[in-house]
mmCIF file of C-alpha atoms in Angstrom:
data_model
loop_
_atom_site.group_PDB
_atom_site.id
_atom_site.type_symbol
_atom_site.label_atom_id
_atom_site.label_comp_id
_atom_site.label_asym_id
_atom_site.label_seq_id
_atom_site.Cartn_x
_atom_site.Cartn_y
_atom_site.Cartn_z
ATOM 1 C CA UNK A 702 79.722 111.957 101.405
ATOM 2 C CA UNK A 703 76.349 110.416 101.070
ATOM 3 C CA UNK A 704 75.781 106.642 102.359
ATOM 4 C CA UNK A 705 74.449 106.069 98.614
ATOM 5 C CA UNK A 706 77.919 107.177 97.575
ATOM 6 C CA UNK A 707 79.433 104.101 99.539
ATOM 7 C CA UNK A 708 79.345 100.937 97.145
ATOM 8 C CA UNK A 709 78.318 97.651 99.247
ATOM 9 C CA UNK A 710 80.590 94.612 98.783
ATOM 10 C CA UNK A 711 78.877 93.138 96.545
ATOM 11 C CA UNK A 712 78.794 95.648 94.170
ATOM 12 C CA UNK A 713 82.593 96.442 95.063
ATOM 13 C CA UNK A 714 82.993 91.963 94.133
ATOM 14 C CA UNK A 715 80.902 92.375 90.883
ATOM 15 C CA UNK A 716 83.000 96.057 89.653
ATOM 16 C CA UNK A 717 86.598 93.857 90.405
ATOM 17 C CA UNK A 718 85.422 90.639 88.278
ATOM 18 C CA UNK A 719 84.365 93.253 85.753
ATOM 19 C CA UNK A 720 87.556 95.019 85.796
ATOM 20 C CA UNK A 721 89.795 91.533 85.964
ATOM 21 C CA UNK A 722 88.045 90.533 82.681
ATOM 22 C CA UNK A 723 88.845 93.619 80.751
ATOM 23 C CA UNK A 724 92.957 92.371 81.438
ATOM 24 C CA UNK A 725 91.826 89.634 78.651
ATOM 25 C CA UNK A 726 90.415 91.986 76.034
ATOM 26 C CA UNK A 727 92.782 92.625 72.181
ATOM 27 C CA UNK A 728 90.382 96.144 71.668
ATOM 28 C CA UNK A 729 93.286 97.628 73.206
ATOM 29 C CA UNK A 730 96.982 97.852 74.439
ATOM 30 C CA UNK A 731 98.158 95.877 77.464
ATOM 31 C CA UNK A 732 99.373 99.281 78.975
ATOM 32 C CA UNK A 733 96.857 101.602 78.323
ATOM 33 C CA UNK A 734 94.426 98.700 79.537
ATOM 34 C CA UNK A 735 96.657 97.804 82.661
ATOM 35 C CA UNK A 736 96.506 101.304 83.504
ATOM 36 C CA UNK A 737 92.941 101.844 83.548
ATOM 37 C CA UNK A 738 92.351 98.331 85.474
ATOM 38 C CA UNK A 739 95.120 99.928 88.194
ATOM 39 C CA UNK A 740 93.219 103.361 88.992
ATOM 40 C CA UNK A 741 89.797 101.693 89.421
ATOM 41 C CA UNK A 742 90.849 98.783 91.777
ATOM 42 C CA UNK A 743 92.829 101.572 93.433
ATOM 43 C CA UNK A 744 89.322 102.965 94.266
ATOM 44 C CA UNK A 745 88.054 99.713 95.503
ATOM 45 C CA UNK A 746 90.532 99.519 97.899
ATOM 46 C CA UNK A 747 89.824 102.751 99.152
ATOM 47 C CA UNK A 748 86.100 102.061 99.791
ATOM 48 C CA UNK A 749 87.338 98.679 101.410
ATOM 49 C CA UNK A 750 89.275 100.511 104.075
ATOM 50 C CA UNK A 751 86.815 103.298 104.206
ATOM 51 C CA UNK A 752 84.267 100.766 105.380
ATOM 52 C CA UNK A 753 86.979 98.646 107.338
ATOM 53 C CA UNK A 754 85.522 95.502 105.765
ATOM 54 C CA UNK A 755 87.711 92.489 106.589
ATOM 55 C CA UNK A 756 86.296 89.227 106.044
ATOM 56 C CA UNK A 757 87.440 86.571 103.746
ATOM 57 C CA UNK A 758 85.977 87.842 100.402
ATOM 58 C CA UNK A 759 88.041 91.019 101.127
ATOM 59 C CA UNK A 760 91.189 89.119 101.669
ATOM 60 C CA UNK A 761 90.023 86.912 98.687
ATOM 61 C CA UNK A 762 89.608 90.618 96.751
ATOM 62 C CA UNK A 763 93.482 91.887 97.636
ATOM 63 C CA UNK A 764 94.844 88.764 96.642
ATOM 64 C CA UNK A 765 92.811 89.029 93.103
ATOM 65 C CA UNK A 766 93.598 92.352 92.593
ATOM 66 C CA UNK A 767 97.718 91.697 93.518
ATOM 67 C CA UNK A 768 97.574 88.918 91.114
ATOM 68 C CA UNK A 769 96.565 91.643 88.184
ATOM 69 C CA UNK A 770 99.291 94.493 88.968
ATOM 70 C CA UNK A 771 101.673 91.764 89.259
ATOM 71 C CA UNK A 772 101.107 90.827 85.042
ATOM 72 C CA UNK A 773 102.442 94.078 84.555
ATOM 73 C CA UNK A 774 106.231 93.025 85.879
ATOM 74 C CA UNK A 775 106.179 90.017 84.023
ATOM 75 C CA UNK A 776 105.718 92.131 80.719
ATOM 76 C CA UNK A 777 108.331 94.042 81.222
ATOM 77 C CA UNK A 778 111.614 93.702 79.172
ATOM 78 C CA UNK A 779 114.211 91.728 80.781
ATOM 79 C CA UNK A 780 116.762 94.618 79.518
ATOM 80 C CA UNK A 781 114.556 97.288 81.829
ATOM 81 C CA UNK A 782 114.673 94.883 85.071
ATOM 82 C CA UNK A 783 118.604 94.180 84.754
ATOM 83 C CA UNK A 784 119.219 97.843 84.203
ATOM 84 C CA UNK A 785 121.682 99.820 86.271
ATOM 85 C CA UNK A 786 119.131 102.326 86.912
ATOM 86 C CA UNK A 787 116.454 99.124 88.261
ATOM 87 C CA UNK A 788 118.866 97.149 90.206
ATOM 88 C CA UNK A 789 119.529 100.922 92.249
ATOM 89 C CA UNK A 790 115.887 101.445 92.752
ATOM 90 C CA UNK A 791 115.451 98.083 94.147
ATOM 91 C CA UNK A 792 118.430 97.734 96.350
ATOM 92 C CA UNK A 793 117.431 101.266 97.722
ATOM 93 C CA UNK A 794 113.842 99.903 97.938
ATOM 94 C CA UNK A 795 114.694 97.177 100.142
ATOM 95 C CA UNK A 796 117.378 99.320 102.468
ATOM 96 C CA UNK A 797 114.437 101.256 103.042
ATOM 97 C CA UNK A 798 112.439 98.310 103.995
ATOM 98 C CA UNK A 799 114.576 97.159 106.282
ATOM 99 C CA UNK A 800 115.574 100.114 108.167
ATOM 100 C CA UNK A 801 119.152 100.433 107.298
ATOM 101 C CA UNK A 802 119.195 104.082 107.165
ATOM 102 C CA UNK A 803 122.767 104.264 107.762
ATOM 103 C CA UNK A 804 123.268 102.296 103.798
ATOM 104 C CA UNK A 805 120.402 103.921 102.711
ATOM 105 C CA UNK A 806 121.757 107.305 103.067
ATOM 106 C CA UNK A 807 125.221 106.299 101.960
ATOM 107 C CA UNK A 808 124.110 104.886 98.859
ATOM 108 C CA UNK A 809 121.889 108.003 98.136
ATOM 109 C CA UNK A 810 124.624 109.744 98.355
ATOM 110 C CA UNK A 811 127.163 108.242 96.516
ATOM 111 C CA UNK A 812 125.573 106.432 93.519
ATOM 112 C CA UNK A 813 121.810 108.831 92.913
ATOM 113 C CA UNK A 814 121.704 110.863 89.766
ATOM 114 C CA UNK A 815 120.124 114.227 90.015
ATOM 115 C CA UNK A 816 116.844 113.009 89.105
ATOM 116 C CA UNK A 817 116.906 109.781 91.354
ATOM 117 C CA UNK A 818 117.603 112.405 94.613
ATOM 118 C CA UNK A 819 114.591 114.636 93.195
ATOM 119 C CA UNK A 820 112.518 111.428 93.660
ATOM 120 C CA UNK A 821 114.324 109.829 96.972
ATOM 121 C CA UNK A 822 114.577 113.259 98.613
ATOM 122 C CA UNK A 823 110.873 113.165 100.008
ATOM 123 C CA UNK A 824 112.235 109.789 102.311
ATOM 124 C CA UNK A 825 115.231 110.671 103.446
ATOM 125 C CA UNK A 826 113.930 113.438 106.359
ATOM 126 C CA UNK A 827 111.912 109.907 107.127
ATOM 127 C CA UNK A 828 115.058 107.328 107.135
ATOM 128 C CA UNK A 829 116.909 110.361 109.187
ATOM 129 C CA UNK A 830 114.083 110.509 111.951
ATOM 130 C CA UNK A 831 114.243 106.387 111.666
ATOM 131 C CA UNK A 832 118.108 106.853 112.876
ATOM 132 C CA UNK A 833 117.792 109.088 115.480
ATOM 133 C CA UNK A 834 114.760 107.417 116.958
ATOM 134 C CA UNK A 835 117.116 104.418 117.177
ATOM 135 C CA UNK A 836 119.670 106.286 119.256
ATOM 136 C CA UNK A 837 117.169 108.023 121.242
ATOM 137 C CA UNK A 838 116.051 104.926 122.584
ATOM 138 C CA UNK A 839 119.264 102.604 122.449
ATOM 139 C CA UNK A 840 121.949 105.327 123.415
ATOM 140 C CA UNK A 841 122.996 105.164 127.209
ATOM 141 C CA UNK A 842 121.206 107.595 128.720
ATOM 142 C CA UNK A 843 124.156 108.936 131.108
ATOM 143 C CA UNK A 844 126.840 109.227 128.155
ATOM 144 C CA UNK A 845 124.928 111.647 125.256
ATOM 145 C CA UNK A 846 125.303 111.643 121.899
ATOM 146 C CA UNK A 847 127.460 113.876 120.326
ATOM 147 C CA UNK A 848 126.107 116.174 117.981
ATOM 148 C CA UNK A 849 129.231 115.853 115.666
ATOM 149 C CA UNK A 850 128.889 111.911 115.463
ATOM 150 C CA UNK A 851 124.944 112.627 114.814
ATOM 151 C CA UNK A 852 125.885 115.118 111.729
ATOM 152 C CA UNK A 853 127.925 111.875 110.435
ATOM 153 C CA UNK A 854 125.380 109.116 110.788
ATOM 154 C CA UNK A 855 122.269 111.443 109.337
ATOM 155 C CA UNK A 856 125.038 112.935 107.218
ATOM 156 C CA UNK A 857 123.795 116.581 107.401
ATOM 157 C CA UNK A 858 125.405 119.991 108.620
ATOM 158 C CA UNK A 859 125.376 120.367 112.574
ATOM 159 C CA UNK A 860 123.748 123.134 112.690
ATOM 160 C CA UNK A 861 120.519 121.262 110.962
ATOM 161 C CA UNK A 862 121.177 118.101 113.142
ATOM 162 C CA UNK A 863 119.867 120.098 116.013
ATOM 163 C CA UNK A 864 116.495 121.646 114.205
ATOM 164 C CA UNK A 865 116.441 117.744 113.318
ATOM 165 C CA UNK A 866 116.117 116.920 116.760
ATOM 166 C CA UNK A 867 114.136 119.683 117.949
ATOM 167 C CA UNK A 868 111.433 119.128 115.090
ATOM 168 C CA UNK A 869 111.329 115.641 116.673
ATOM 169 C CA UNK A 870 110.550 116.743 119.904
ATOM 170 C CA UNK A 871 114.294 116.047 121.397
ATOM 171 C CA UNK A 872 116.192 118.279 123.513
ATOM 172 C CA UNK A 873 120.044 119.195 123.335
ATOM 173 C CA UNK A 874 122.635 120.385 125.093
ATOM 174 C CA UNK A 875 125.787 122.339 125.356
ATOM 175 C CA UNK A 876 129.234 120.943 127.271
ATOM 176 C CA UNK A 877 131.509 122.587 129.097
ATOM 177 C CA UNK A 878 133.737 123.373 125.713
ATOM 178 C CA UNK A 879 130.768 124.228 123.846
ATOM 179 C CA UNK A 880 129.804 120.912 122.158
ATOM 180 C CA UNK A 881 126.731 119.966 121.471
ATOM 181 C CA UNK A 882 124.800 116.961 122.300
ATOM 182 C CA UNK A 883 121.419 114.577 122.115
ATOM 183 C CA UNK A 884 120.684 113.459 125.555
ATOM 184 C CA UNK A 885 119.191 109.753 124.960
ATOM 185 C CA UNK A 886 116.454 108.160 126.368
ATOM 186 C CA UNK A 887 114.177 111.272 126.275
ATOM 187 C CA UNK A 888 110.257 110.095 125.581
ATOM 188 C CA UNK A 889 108.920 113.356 124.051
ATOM 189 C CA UNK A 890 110.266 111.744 120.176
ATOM 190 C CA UNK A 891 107.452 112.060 117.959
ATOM 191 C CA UNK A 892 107.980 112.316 114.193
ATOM 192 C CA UNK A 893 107.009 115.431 112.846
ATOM 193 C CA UNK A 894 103.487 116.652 112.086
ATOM 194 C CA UNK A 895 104.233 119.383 109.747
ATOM 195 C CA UNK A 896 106.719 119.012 106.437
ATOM 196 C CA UNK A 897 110.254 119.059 107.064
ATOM 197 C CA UNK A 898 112.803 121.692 105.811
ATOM 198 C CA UNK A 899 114.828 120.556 103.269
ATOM 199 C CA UNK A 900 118.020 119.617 104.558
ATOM 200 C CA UNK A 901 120.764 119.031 102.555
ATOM 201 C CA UNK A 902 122.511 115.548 102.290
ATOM 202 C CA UNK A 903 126.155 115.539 102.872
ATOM 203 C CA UNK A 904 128.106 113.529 100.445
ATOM 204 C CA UNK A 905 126.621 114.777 97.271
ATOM 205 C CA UNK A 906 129.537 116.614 95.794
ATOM 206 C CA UNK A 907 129.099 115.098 92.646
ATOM 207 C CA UNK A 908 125.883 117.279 91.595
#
């Protein structure tokens, strides 16, 4: 990239107030126009945080270009918000948010269609590495974790529990009887680098 190819603030302040004003313009749809506003201000954010400019204009900037996304919610029908397949997206939205991987995964589970897991399926490998980072560093470090119990909470087959915890950089071991276990407390968790496999999710019978 050349340094002409970076666009100053200025320039970046003078292509957003262009951009806000087209949101006004009857030429054409709201959509088609809303659409086009949304991919250029996502490229003014990008040379933002490529040139790590924070100052108030910037912060002035976000809060402008929030403000126009946010016209497209209140356009759309009240029918699409209240819909079965909305209210899911959000509640899973804000499980996800929050960290509660254990309802996050149940819910996946039980309520997703087959196209809803296609799109979810991408975040679950990250809510399961969310859990076991959790018991990693909250289990007691002299009683380990099951294996068995893990398969439950991450809801997956044993067998993958353990690549699970070896892609994280955990370590597990075998009991006297041949169980397995996650010994806690270990401070080589990382999440991975690479893609995960594609585990299965247990629960999803209904597909």
């Amino acid at each position: 990239m050349q340094a002409s190819d970076v666009r100053p603030l200025p320039v970046l302040e003078e292509t957003l107030n262009y951009l806000l004003n087209l949101l006004d313009a009857t030429e054409h749809p709201f959509e088609v126009v809303h659409d086009f506003v949304f991919d250029r201000t996502r490229s003014i954010r990008q040379d933002l945080s490529m040139q790590n400019i924070v100052n108030d204009q910037t912060i002035h900037m976000y809060e402008e270009m929030g403000e126009s996304l946010s016209l497209w919610l209140g356009r759309v029908p009240s029918l699409i918000l209240k819909s079965k397949e909305m209210c899911f997206a959000r509640r899973l939205l804000r499980l996800f948010r929050m960290g509660n991987y254990k309802r996050f995964l149940c819910t996946t589970a039980t309520e997703a269609s087959y196209l809803q897991y296609y799109i979810i399926e991408p975040y679950i490998n990250e809510v399961r590495a969310l859990a076991l980072s959790c018991v990693n560093y909250c289990g007691y470090k002299l009683h380990p974790y099951p294996i068995a119990h893990l398969s439950k909470l991450l809801m997956m087959k044993e067998l993958d529990v353990e690549s699970f915890c070896n892609a994280c950089g955990l370590e597990t071991s075998t009991g006297e009887r041949g169980n397995k276990f996650l010994s806690t407390k270990q401070t080589n968790f990382h999440y991975p680098k690479e893609v995960f496999p594609s585990y299965c999710l247990l629960g999803l019978e209904h597909f």
